[in-house]
mmCIF file of C-alpha atoms in Angstrom:
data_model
loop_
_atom_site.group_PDB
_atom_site.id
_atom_site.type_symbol
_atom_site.label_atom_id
_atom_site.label_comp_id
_atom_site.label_asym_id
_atom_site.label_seq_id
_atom_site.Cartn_x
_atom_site.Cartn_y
_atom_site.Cartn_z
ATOM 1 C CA UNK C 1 -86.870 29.819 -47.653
ATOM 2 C CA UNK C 2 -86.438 29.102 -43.887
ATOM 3 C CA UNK C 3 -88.619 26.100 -44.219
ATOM 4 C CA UNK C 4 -86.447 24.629 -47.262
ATOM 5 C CA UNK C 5 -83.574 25.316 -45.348
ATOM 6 C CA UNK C 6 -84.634 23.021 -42.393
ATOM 7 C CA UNK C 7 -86.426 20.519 -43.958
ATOM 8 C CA UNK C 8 -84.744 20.289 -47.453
ATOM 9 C CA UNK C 9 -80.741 21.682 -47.557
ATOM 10 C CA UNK C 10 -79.793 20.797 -44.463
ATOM 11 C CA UNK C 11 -79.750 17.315 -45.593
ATOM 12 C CA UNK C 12 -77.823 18.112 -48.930
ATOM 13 C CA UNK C 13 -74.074 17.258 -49.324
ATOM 14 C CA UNK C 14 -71.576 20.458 -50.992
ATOM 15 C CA UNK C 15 -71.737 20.572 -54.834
ATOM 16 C CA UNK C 16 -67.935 19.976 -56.824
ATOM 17 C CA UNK C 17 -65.692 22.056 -55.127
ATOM 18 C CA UNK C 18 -62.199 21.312 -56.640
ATOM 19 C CA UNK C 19 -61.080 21.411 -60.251
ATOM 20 C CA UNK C 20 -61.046 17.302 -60.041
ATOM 21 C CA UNK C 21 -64.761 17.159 -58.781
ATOM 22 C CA UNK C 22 -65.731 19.644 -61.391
ATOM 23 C CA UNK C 23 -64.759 17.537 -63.903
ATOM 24 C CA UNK C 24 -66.552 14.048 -62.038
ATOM 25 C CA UNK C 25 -69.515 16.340 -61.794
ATOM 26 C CA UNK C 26 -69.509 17.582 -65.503
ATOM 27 C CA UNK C 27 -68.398 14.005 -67.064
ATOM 28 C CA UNK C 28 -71.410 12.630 -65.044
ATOM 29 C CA UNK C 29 -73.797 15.205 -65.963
ATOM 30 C CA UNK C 30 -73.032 14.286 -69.636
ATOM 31 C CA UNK C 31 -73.598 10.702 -69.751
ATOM 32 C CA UNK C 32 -76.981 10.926 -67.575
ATOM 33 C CA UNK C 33 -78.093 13.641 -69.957
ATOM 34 C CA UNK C 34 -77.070 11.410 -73.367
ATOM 35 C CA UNK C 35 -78.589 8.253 -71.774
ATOM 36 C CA UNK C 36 -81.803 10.281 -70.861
ATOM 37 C CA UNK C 37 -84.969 9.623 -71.893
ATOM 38 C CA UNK C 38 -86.474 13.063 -71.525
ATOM 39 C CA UNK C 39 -85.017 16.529 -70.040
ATOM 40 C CA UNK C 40 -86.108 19.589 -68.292
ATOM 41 C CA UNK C 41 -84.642 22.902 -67.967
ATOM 42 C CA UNK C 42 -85.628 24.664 -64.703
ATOM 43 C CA UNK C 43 -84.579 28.536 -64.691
ATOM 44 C CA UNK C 44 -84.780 31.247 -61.377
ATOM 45 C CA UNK C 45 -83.301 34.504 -61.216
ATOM 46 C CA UNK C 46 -79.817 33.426 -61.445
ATOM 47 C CA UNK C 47 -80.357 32.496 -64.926
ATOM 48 C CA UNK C 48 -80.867 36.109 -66.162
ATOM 49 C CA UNK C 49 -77.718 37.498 -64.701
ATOM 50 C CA UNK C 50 -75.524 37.044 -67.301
ATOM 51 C CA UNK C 51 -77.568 38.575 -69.889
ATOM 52 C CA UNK C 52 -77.071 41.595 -67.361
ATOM 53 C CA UNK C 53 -80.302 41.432 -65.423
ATOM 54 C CA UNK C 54 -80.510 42.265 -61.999
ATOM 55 C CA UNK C 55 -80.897 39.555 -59.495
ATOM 56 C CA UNK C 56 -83.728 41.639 -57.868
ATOM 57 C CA UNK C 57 -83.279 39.932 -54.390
ATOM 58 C CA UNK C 58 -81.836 42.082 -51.167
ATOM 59 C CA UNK C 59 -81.590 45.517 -51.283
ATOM 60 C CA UNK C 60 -79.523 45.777 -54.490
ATOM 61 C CA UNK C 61 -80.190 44.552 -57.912
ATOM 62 C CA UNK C 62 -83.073 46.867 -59.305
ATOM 63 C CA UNK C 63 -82.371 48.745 -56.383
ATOM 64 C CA UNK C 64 -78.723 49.279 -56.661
ATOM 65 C CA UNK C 65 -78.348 53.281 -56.198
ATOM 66 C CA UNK C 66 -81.626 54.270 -55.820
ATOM 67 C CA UNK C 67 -83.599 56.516 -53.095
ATOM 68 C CA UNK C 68 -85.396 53.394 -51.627
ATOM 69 C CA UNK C 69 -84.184 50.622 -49.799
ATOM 70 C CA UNK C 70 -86.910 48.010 -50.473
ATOM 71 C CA UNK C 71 -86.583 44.278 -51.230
ATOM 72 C CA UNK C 72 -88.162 42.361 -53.752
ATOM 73 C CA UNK C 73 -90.832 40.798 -51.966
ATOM 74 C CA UNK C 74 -91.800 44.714 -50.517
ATOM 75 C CA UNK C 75 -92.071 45.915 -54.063
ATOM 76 C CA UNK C 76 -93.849 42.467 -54.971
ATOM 77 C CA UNK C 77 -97.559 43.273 -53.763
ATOM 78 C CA UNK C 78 -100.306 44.387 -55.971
ATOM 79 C CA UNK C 79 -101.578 46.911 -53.210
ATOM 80 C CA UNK C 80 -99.080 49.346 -54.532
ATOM 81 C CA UNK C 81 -101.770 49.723 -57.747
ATOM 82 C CA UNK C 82 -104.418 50.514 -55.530
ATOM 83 C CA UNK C 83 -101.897 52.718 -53.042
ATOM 84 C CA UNK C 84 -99.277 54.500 -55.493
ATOM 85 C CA UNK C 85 -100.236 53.780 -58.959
ATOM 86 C CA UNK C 86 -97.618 55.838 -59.972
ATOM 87 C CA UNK C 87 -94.676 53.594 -58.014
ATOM 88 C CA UNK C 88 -96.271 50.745 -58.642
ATOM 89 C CA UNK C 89 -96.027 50.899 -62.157
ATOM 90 C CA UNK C 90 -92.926 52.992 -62.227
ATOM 91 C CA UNK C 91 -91.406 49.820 -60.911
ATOM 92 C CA UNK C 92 -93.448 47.392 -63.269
ATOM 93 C CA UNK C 93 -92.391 49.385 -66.418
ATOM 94 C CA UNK C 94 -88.652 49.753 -65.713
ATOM 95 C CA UNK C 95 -88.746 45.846 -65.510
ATOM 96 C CA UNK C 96 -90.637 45.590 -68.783
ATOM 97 C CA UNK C 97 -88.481 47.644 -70.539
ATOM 98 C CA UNK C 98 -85.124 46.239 -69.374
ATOM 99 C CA UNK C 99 -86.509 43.182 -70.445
ATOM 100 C CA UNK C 100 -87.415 44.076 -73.848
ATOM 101 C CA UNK C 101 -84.293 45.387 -74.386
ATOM 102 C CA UNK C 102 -82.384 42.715 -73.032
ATOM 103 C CA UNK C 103 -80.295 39.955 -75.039
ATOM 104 C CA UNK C 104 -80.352 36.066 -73.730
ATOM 105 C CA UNK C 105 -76.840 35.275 -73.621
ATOM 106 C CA UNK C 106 -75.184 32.323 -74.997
ATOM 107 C CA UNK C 107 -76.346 29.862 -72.521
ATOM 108 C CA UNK C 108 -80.054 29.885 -73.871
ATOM 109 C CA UNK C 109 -78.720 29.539 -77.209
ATOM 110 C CA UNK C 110 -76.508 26.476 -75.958
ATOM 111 C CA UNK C 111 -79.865 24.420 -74.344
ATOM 112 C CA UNK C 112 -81.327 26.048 -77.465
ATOM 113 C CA UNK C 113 -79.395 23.520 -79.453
ATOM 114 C CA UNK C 114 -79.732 20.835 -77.609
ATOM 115 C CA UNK C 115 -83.871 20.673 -77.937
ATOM 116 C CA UNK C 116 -82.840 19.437 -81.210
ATOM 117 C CA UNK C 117 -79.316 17.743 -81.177
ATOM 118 C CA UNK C 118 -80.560 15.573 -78.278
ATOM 119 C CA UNK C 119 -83.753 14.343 -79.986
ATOM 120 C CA UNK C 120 -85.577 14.282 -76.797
ATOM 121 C CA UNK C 121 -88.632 15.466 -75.191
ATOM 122 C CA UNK C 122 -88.269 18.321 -73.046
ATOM 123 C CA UNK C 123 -89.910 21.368 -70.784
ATOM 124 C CA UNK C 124 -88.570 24.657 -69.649
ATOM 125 C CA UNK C 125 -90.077 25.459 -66.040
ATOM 126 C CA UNK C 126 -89.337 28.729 -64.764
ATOM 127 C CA UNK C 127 -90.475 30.961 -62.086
ATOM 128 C CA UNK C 128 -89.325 34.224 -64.480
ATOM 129 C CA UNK C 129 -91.855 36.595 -65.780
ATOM 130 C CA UNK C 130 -89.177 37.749 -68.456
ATOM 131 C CA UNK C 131 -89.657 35.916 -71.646
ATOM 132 C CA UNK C 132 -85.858 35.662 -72.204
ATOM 133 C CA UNK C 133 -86.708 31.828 -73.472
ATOM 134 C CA UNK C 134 -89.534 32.762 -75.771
ATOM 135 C CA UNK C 135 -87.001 35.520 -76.987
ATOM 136 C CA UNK C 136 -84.068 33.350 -77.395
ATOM 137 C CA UNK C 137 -86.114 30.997 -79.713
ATOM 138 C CA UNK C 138 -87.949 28.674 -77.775
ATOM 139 C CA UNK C 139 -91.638 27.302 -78.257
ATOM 140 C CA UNK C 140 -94.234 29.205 -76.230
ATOM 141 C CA UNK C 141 -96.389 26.027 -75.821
ATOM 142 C CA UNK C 142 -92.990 24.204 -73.942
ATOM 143 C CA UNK C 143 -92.269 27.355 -71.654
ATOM 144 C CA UNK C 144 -94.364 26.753 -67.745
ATOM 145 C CA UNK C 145 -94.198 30.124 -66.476
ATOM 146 C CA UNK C 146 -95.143 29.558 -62.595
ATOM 147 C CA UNK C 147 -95.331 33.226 -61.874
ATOM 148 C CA UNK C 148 -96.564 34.515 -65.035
ATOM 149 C CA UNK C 149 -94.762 36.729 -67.443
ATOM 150 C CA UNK C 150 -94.502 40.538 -67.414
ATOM 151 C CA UNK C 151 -95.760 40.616 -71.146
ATOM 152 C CA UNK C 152 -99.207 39.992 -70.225
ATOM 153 C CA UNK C 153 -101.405 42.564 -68.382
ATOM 154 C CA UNK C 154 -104.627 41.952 -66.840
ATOM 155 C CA UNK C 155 -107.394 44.723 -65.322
ATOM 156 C CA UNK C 156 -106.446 45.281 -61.294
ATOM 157 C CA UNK C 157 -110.123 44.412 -60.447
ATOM 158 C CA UNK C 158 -110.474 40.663 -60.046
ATOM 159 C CA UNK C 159 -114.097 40.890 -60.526
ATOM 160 C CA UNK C 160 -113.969 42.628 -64.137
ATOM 161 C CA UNK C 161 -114.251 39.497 -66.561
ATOM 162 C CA UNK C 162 -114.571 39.441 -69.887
ATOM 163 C CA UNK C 163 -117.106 37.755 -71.468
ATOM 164 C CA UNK C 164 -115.143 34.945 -73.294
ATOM 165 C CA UNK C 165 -112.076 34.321 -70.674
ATOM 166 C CA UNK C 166 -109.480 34.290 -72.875
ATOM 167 C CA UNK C 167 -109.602 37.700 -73.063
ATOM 168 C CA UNK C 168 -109.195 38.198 -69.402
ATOM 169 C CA UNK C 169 -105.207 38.335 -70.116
ATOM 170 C CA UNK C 170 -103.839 40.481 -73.368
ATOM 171 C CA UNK C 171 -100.995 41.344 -74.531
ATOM 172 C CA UNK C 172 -98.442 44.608 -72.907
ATOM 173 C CA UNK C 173 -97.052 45.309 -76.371
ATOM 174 C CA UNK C 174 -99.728 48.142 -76.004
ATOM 175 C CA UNK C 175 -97.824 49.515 -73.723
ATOM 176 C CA UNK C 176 -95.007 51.712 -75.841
ATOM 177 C CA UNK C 177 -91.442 52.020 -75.444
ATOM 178 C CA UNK C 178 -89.820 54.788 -74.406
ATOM 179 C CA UNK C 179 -91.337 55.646 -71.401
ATOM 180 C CA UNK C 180 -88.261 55.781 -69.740
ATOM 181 C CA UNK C 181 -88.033 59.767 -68.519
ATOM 182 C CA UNK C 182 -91.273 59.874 -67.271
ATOM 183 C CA UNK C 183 -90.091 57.987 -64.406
ATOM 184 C CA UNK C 184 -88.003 59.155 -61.630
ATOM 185 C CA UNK C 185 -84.581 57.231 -61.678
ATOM 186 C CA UNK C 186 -83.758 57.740 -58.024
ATOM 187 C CA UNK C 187 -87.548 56.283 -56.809
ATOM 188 C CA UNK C 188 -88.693 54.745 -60.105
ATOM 189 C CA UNK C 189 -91.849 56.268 -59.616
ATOM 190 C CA UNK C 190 -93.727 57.894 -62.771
ATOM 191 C CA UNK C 191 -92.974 61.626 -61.816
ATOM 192 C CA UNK C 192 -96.534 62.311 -63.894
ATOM 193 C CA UNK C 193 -99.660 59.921 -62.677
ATOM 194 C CA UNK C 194 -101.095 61.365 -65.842
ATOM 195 C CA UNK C 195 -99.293 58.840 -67.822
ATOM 196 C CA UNK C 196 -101.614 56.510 -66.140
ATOM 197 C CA UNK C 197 -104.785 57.457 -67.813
ATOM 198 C CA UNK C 198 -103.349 57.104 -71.343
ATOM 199 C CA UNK C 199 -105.538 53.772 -72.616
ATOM 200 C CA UNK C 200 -102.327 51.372 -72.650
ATOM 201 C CA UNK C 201 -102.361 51.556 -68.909
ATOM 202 C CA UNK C 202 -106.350 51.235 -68.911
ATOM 203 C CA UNK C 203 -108.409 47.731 -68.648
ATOM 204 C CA UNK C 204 -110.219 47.936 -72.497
ATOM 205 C CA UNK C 205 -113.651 46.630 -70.982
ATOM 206 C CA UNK C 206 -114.026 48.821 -67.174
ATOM 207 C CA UNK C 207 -111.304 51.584 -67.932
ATOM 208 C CA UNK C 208 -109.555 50.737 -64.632
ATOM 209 C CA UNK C 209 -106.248 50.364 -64.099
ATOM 210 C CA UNK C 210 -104.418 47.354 -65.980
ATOM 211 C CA UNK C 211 -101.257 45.468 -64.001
ATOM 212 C CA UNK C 212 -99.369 42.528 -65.157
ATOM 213 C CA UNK C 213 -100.427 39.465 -65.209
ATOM 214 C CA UNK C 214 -97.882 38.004 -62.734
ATOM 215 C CA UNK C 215 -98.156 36.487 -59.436
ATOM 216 C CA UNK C 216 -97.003 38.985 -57.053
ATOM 217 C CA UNK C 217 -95.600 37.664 -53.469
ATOM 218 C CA UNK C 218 -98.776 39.141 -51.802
ATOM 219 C CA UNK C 219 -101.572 39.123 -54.384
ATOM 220 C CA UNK C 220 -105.439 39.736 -54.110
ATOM 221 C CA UNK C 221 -106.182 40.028 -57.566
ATOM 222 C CA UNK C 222 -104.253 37.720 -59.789
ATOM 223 C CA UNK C 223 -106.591 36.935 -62.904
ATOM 224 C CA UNK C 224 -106.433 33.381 -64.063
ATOM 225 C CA UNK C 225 -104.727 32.686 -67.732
ATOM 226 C CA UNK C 226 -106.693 29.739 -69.859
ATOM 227 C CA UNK C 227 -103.419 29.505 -72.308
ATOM 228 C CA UNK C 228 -100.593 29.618 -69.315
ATOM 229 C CA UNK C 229 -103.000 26.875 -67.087
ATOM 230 C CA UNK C 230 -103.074 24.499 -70.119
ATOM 231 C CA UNK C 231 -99.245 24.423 -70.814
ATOM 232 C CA UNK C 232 -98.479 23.919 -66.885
ATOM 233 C CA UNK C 233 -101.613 20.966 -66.916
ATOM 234 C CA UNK C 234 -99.486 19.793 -70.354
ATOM 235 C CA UNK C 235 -95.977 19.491 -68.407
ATOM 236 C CA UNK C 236 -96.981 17.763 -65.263
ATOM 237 C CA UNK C 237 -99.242 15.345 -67.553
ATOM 238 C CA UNK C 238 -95.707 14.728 -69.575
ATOM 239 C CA UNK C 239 -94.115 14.493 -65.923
ATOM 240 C CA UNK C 240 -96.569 12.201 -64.615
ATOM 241 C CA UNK C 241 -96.097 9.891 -67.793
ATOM 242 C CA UNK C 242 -92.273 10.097 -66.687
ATOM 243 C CA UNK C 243 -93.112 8.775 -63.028
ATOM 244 C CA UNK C 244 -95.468 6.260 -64.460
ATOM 245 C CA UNK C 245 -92.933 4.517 -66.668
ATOM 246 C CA UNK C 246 -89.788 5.258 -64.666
ATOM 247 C CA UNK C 247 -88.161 6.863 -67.259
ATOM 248 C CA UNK C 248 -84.483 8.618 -67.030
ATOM 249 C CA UNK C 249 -84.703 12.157 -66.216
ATOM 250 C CA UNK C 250 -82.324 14.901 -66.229
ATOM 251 C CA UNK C 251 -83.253 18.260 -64.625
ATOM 252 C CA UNK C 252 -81.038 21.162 -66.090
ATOM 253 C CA UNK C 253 -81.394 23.870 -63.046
ATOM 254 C CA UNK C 254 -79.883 27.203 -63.789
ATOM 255 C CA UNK C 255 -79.939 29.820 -61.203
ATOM 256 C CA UNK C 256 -82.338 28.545 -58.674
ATOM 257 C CA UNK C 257 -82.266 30.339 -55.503
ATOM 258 C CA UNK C 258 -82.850 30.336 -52.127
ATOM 259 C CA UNK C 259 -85.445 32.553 -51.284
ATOM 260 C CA UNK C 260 -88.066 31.657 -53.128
ATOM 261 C CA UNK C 261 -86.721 28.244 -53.473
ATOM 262 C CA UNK C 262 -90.008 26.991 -56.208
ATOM 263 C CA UNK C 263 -87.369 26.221 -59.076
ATOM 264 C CA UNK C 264 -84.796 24.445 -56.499
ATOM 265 C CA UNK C 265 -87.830 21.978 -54.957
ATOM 266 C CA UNK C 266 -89.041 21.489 -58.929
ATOM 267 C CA UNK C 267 -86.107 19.990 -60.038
ATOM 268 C CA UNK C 268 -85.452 17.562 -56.810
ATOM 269 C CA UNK C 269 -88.790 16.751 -56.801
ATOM 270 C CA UNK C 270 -89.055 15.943 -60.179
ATOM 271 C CA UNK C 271 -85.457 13.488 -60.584
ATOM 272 C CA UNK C 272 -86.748 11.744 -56.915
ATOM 273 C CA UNK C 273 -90.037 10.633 -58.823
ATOM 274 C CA UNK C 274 -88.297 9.159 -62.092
ATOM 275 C CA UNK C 275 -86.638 5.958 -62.783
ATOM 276 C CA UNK C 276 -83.213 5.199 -61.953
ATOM 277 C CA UNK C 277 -80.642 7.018 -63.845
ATOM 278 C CA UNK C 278 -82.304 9.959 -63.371
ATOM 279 C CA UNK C 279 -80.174 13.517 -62.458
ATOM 280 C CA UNK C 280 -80.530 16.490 -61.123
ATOM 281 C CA UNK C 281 -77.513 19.066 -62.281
ATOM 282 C CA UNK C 282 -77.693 22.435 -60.361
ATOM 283 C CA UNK C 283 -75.812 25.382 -61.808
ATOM 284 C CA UNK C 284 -75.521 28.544 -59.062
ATOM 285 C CA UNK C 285 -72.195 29.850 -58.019
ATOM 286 C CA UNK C 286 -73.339 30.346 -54.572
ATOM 287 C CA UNK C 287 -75.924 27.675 -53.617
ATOM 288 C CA UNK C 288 -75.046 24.410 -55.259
ATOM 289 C CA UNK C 289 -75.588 22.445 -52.333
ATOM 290 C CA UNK C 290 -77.737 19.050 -53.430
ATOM 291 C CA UNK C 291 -79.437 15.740 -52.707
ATOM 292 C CA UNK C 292 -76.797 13.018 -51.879
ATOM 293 C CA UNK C 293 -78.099 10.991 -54.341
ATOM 294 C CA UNK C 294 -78.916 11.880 -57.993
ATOM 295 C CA UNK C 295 -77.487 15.175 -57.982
ATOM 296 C CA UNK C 296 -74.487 17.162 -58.893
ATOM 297 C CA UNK C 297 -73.892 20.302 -58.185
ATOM 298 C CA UNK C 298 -71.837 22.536 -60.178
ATOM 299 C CA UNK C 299 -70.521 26.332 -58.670
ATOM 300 C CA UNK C 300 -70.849 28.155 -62.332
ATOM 301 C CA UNK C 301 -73.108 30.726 -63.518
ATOM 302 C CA UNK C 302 -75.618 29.560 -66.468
ATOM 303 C CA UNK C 303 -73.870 30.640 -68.754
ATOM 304 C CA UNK C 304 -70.372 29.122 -67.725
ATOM 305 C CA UNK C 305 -71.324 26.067 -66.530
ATOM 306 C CA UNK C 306 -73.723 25.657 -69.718
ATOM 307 C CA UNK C 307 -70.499 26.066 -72.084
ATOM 308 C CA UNK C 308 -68.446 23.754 -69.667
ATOM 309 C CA UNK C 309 -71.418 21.137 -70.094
ATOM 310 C CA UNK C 310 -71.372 21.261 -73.605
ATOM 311 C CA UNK C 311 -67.714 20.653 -73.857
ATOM 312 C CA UNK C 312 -67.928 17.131 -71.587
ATOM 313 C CA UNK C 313 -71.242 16.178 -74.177
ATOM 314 C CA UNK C 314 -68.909 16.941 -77.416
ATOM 315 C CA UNK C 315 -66.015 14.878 -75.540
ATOM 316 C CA UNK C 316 -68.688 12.102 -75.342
ATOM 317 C CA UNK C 317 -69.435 12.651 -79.004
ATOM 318 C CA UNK C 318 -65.818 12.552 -80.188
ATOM 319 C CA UNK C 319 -65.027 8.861 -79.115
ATOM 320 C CA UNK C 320 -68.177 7.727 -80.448
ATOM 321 C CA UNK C 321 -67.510 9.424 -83.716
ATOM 322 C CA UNK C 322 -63.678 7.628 -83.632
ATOM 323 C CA UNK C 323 -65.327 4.347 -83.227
ATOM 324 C CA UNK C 324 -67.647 4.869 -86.173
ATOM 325 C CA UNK C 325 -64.586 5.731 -88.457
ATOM 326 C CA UNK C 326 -62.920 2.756 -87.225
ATOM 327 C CA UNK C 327 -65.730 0.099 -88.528
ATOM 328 C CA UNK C 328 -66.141 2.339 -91.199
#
């Protein structure tokens, strides 16, 4: 984060500020994402947060009135399965269960509806191991999951392989629900390591210990995923067609942050390489800061500025529809 900082945001101009630039910012998103020729949604944290999921960042979020003071990137190192089993997944299962019992909110529903009322191509890229798009209704095959997905487990041992690769990565619905008092609420530790041996928390071919099949922020043993390789080769071929042909991009960003800034650099990355027209439009209440050119940045959650953006694409709509009625 220190390095985008220097090299990347200190060169960014404020995003809309006042009630007048909001709207500049919102009636210009609109029009670049009506005259595009393909779109992208690009998703961190932030996006989560109002469907009531913790931010996870800091010492608060998951760890709001705990026992621990840890931040996410302590918690986020696969030596805790080999160290504290019992912690490690204690942490690992809380997640997967708030997240399997947690609704999108409206916003997904909102960019939902525009991978059809658009009529144009389009990719979700998102550094969240949730599912919350795949839950909300979107195609699998369209979701790049950078850092892999919580609903996937894989065996701790990077050496165990399975003898056709796919199965290298299976499913966690093995892994049952309501789990939830067998770990401490104060340390989120599983109070009974015993837990552990049951064979939903076992690799099927060693017996070792299974983990998820996400991409910790210190990882040894991250197992490689056939199916979640080939979508991310399929988006950056679609991208690179995009480049190629200078086509009109405009990058949806919805609660990108700043420490692990992977979703911020997508997005700028991605509307500097496209033809002209292209757009970047960065949602975060705290951090909209963007490129001077080809970029707006709004200061609304996902949610909020999603339903704000929708409301400057229907007052597109509305003259157009006049004008038809008119010749009609």
């Amino acid at each position: 984060s220190q390095v985008y900082l220097e090299h990347r945001d200190v060169n960014f101009v404020p995003g809309a500020a006042s009630r007048v630039e909001v709207d500049v910012a919102l009636a210009r998103a609109a029009v670049a994402l009506a005259g595009s020729d393909a779109w992208a949604i690009t998703a961190g944290a932030g996006m989560g947060v109002d469907s009531g999921l913790p931010s996870f960042r800091g010492t608060t979020g998951l760890w709001k009135d705990k026992s621990l003071a840890m931040t996410y990137e302590d918690m986020s190192d696969d030596k805790w399965f080999f160290e504290d089993p019992a912690f490690a997944w204690g942490i690992n299962y809380t997640q997967l269960e708030m997240y399997r019992h947690t609704e999108p909110h409206a916003g997904f529903q909102t960019l939902l509806r525009w991978t059809q009322s658009l009529g144009k191509p389009w990719y979700v890229f998102t550094s969240n191991i949730d599912c919350q798009f795949e839950k909300a209704g979107f195609e699998h095959r369209r979701v790049v999951t950078c850092h892999g997905d919580l609903h996937h487990l894989q065996c701790v041992d990077k050496a165990c392989k399975a003898e056709n690769k796919v199965d290298n990565v299976w499913p966690a619905d093995c892994i049952p629900s309501g789990l939830k008092d067998l770990v401490d609420p104060a340390s989120l530790r599983f109070t009974d390591e015993a837990v552990l041996e049951e064979p939903y928390f076992r690799c099927p071919r060693c017996g070792g210990l299974a983990r998820p099949n996400v991409w910790f922020c210190k990882d040894r043993n991250h197992a490689f995923w056939e199916e979640e390789s080939e979508r991310r080769v399929a988006y950056n071929e679609w991208l690179k067609e995009i480049y190629q042909t200078k086509k009109r991009l405009v990058v949806i960003e919805c609660g990108g942050g700043m420490d692990i800034p992977t979703v911020r650099c997508e997005g700028e990355d991605a509307v500097e390489e496209a033809g002209e027209g292209s757009l970047l439009v960065r949602m975060n209440p705290t951090d909209c800061r963007v490129p001077k050119d080809r970029a707006v940045g709004l200061p609304f959650g996902a949610r909020e500025g999603l339903e704000r953006l929708e409301a400057a694409l229907e007052a597109l709509r509305q003259p157009s529809a006049a004008a038809r009625r008119r010749t009609a």
